[in-house]
Short mmCIF file of C-alpha atoms in Angstrom, two decimals:
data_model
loop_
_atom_site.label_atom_id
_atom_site.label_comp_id
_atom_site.label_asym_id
_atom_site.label_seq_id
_atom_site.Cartn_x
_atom_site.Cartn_y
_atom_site.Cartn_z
CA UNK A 1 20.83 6.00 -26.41
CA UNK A 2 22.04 7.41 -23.07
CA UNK A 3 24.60 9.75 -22.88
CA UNK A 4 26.31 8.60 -19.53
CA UNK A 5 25.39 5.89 -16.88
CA UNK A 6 25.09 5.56 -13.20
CA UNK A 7 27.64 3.43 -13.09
CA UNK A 8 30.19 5.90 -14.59
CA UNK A 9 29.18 8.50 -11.85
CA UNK A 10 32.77 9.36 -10.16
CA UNK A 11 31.09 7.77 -7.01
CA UNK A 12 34.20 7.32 -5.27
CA UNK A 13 34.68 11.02 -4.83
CA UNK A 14 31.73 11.56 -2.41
CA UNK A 15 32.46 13.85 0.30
CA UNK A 16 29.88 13.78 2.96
CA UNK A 17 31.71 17.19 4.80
CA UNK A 18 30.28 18.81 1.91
CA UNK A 19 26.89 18.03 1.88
CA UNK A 20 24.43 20.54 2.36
CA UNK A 21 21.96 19.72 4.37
CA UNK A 22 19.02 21.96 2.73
CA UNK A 23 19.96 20.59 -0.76
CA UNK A 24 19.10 16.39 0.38
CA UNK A 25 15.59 16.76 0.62
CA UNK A 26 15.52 18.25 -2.22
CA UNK A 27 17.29 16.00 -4.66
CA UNK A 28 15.22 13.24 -2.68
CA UNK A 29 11.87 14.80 -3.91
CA UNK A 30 13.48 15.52 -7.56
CA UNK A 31 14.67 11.45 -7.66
CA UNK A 32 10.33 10.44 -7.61
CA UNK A 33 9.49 12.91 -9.61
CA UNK A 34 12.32 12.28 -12.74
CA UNK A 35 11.86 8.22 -12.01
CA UNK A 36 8.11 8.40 -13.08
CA UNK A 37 9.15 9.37 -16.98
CA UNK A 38 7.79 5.63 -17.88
CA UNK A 39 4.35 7.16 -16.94
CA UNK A 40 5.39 10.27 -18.83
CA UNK A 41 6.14 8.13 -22.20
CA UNK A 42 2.78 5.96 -21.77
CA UNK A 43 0.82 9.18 -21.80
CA UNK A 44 2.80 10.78 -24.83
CA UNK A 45 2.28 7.78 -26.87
CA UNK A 46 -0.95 7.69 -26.54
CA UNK A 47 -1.07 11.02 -27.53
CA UNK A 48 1.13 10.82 -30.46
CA UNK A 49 -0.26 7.20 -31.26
CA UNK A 50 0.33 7.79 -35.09
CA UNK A 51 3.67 9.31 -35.25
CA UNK A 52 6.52 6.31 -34.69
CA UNK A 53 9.11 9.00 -35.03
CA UNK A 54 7.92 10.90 -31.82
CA UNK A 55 7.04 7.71 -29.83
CA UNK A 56 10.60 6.70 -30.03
CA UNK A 57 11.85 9.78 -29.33
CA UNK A 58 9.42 9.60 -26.49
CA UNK A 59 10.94 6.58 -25.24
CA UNK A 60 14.46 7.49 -25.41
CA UNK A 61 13.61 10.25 -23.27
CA UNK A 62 11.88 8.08 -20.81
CA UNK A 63 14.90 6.16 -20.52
CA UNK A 64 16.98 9.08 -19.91
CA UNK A 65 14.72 10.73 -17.15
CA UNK A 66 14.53 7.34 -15.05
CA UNK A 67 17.69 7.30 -15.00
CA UNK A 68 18.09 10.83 -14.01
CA UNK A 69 15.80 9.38 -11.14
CA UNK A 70 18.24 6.80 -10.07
CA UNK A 71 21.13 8.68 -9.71
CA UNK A 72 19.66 11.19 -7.45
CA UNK A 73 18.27 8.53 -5.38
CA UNK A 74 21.95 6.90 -5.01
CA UNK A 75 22.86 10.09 -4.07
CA UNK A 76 20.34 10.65 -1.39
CA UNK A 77 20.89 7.28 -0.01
CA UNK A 78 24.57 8.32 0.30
CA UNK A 79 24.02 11.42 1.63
CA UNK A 80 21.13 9.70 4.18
CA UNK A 81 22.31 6.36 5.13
CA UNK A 82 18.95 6.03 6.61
CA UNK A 83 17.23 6.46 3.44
CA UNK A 84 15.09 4.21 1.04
CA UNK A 85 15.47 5.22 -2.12
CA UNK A 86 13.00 2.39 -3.67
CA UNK A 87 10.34 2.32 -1.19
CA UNK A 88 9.61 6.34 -0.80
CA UNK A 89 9.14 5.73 -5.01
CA UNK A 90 6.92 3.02 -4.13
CA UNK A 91 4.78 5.62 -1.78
CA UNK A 92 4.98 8.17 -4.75
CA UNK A 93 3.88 5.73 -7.46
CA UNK A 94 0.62 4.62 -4.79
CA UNK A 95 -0.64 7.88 -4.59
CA UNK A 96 0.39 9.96 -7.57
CA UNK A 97 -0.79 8.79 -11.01
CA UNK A 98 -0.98 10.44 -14.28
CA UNK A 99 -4.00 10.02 -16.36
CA UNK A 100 -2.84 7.19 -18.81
CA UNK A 101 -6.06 7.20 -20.56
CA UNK A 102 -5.84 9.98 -22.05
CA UNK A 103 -5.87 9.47 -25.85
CA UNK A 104 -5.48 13.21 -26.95
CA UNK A 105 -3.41 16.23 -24.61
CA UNK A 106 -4.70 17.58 -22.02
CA UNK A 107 -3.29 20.66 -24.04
CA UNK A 108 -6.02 20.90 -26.49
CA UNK A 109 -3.57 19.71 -29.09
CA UNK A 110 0.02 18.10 -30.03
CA UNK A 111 1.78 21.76 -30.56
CA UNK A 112 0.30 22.13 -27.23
CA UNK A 113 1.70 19.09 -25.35
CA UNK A 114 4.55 19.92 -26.75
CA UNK A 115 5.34 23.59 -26.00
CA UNK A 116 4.39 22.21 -22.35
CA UNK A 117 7.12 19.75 -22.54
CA UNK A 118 9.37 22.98 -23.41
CA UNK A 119 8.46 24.25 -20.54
CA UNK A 120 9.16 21.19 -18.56
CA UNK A 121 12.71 20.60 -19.80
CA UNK A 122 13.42 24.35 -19.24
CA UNK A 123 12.57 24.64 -15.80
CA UNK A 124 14.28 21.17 -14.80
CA UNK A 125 17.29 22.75 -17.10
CA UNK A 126 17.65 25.87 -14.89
CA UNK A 127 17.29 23.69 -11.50
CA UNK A 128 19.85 21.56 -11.93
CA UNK A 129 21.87 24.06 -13.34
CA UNK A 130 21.66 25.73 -10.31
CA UNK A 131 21.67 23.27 -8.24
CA UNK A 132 25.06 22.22 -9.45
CA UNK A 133 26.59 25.84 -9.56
CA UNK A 134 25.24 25.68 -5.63
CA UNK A 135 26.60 22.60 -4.39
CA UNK A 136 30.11 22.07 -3.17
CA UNK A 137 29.67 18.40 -3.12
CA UNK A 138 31.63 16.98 -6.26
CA UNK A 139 29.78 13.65 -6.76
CA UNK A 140 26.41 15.77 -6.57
CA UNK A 141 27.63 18.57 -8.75
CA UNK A 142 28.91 16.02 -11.35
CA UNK A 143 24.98 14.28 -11.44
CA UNK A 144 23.55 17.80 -11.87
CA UNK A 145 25.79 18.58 -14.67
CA UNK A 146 24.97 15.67 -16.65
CA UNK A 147 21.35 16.01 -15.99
CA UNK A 148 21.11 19.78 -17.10
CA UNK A 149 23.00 19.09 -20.10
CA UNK A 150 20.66 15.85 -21.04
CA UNK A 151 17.18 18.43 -20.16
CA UNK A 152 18.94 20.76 -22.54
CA UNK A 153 18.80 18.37 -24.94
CA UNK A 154 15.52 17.33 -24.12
CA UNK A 155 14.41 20.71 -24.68
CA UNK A 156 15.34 20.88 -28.30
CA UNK A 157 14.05 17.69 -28.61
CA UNK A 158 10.48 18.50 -27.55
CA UNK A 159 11.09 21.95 -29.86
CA UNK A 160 11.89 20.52 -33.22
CA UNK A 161 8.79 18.53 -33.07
CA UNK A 162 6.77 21.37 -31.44
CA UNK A 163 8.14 23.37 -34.68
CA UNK A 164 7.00 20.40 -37.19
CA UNK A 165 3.65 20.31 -35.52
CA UNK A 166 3.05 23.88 -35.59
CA UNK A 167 3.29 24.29 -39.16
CA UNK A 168 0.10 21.37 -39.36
CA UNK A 169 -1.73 22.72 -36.31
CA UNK A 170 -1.13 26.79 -36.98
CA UNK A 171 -1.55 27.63 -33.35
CA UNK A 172 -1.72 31.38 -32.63
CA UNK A 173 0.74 33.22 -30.68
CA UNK A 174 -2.07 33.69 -27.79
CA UNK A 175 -2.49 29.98 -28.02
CA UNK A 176 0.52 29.03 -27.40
CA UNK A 177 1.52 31.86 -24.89
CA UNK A 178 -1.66 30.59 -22.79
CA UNK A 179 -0.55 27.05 -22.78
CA UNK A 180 3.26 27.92 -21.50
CA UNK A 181 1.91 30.13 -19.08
CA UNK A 182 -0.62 27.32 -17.83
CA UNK A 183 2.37 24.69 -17.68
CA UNK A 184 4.59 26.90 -15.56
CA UNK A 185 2.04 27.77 -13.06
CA UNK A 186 1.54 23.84 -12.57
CA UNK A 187 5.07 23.53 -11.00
CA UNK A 188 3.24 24.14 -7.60
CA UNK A 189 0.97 21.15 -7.72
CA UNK A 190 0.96 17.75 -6.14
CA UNK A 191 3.71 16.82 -7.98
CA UNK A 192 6.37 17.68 -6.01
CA UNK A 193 4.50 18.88 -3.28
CA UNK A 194 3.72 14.99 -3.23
CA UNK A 195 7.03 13.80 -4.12
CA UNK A 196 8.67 15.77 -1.37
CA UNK A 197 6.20 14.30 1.30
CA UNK A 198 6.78 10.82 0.27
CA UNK A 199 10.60 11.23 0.12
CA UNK A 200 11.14 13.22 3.65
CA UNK A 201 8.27 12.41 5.62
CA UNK A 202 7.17 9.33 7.68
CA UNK A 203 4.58 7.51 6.49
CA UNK A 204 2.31 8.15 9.53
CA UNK A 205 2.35 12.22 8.83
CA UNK A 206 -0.85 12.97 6.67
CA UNK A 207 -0.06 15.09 3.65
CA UNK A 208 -0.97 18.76 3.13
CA UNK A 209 0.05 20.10 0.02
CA UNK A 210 0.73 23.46 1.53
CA UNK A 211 3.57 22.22 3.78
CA UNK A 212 5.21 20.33 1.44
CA UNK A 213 5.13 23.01 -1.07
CA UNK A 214 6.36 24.90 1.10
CA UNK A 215 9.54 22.76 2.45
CA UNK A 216 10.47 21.93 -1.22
CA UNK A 217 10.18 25.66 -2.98
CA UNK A 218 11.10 27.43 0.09
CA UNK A 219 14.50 25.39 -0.15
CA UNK A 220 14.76 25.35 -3.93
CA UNK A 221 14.07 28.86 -4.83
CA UNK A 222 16.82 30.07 -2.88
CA UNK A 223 19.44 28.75 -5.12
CA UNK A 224 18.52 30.13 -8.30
CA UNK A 225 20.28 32.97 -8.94
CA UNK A 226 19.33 35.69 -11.79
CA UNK A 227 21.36 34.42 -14.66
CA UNK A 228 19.32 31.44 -14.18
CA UNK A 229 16.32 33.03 -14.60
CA UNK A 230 17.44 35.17 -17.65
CA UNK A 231 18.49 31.75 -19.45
CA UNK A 232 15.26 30.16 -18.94
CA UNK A 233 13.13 33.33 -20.07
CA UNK A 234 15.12 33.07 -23.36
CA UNK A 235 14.34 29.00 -23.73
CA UNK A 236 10.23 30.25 -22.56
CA UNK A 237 10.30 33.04 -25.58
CA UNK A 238 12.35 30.55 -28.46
CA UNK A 239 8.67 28.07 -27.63
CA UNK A 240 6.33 30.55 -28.00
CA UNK A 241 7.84 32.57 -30.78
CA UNK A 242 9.85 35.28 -29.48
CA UNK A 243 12.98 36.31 -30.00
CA UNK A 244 15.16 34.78 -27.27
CA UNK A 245 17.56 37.83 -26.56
CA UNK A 246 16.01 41.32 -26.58
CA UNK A 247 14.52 44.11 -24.30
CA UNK A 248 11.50 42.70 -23.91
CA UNK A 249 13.22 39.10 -23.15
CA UNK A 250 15.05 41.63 -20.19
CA UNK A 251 12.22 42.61 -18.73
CA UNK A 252 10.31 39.26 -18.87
CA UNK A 253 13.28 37.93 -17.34
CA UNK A 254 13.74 40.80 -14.54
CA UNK A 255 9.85 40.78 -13.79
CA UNK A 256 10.29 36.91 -12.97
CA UNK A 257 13.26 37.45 -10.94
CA UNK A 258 11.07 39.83 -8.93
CA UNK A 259 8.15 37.39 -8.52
CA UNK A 260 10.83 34.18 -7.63
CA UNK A 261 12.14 36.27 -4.51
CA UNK A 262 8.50 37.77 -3.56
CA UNK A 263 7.39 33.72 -3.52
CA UNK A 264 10.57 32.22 -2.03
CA UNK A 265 10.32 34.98 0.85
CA UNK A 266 6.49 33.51 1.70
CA UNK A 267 7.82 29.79 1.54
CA UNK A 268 10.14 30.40 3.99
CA UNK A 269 8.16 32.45 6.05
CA UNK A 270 5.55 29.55 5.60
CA UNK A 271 8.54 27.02 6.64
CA UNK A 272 9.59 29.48 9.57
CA UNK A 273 5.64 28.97 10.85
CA UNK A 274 5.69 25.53 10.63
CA UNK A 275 8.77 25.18 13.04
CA UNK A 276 8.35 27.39 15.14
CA UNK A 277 6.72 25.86 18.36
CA UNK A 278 2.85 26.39 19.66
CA UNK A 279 2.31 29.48 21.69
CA UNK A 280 2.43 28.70 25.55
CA UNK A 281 -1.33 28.99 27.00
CA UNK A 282 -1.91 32.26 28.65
CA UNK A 283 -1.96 31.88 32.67
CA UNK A 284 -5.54 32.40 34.28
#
């Protein structure tokens, strides 16, 4: 069952003096890519086609995300009058599909899938989290708070089954270390990169994955802040094994931190490029 609704969003409170203006695209991008969990749930029950328990725990969470989806799309339509929530989804869904076919994970196995889901709801977690800390906008702030707190949940979701496979499956620390580290590195792909073109370009711009990459982590990596970071490396270790809190934790955590900045400093550079205008032609 859902924890909250749209309609119980304090909507009333919007304050549009408060919007930041680097923070809309974003939370238009994030609205396609947390309204596609219906996709999400069709792959996962295919993959977990014999276990009832997890396919309606897959479907709960479905509902939850697509809802997650529709509140940051009322949002962005408040924020940007101009802006259709419902047909920049319909662009997404017409050029970004998930393999639906699948009938085993893409993982190599069902500990797998699911230590990527950790991954997922850890990452989404953290970004809203900060989001939400960044924000002084209270009806935005409110919808980020509800949606970390339902990702947190979704992340100990995705772990007690992880743990319940694990003991059938008997994946090896390397294993699963290979597969979280493989998950994380996909948060660069078309996903958003797509997802941000379709919900802050016009439909007559072609899409290049490198710009839109850029305009979406180049705005979204500068409002993480290290406790953030730290958090998240503690949810990463808890999925593959490792203690949580610790030295090594620390330096995971710090190391991250370090490669965050190096990356947000080349998407804005990247972004910087992009709008700056052509060089004038030299003079013969």
């Amino acid at each position: 069952m859902k924890h909250w609704r749209v309609e119980q969003v304090s909507w009333d409170r919007f304050d549009p003096s408060k919007v930041d203006p680097e923070i809309v695209p974003l939370v238009k991008a994030a609205a396609m890519v947390e309204r596609n969990g219906d996709d999400y749930a069709i792959y996962l029950k295919r993959v977990f086609r014999d276990d009832p328990d997890f396919q309606r725990a897959a479907e709960n969470w479905a509902v939850e995300e697509v809802q997650h989806g529709d509140a940051l799309g009322r949002w962005g339509e408040v924020a940007d009058p101009g802006w259709d929530y419902r047909a920049a989804f319909e662009r997404y869904r017409a050029g970004y599909r998930i393999d639906l076919d699948a009938n085993a994970s893409i993982r190599g196995s069902r500990t797998g899938e699911l230590i990527a889901r950790c991954m997922v709801e850890t990452g989404t977690s953290s970004y809203y989290t900060a989001l939400g800390e960044a924000t002084e906008e209270p009806v935005l702030k409110e919808i980020c708070r509800l949606i970390a707190a339902d990702e947190y949940r979704h992340f100990k979701l995705f772990y007690d089954h992880m743990k319940r496979y694990l003991a059938r499956e008997d994946l090896s620390f390397l294993q699963r270390l290979k597969v979280a580290a493989g998950r994380i590195g996909e948060s660069e792909d078309d996903e958003l990169a797509f997802a941000y073109h379709c919900s802050n370009e016009d439909p007559s711009i072609p899409y290049s994955h490198d710009r839109c990459i850029a305009g979406y982590m180049g705005r979204a990596m500068g409002f993480y802040r290290y406790r953030h970071i730290e958090r998240g490396m503690g949810m990463v270790f808890k999925a593959v094994g490792l203690e949580p809190r610790g030295r090594l934790s620390d330096l995971a955590a710090r190391g991250a931190w370090r490669l965050l900045c190096w990356r947000r400093d080349r998407f804005r550079a990247a972004l910087r490029r992009e709008a700056a205008p052509p060089p004038l032609a030299q003079a013969a």
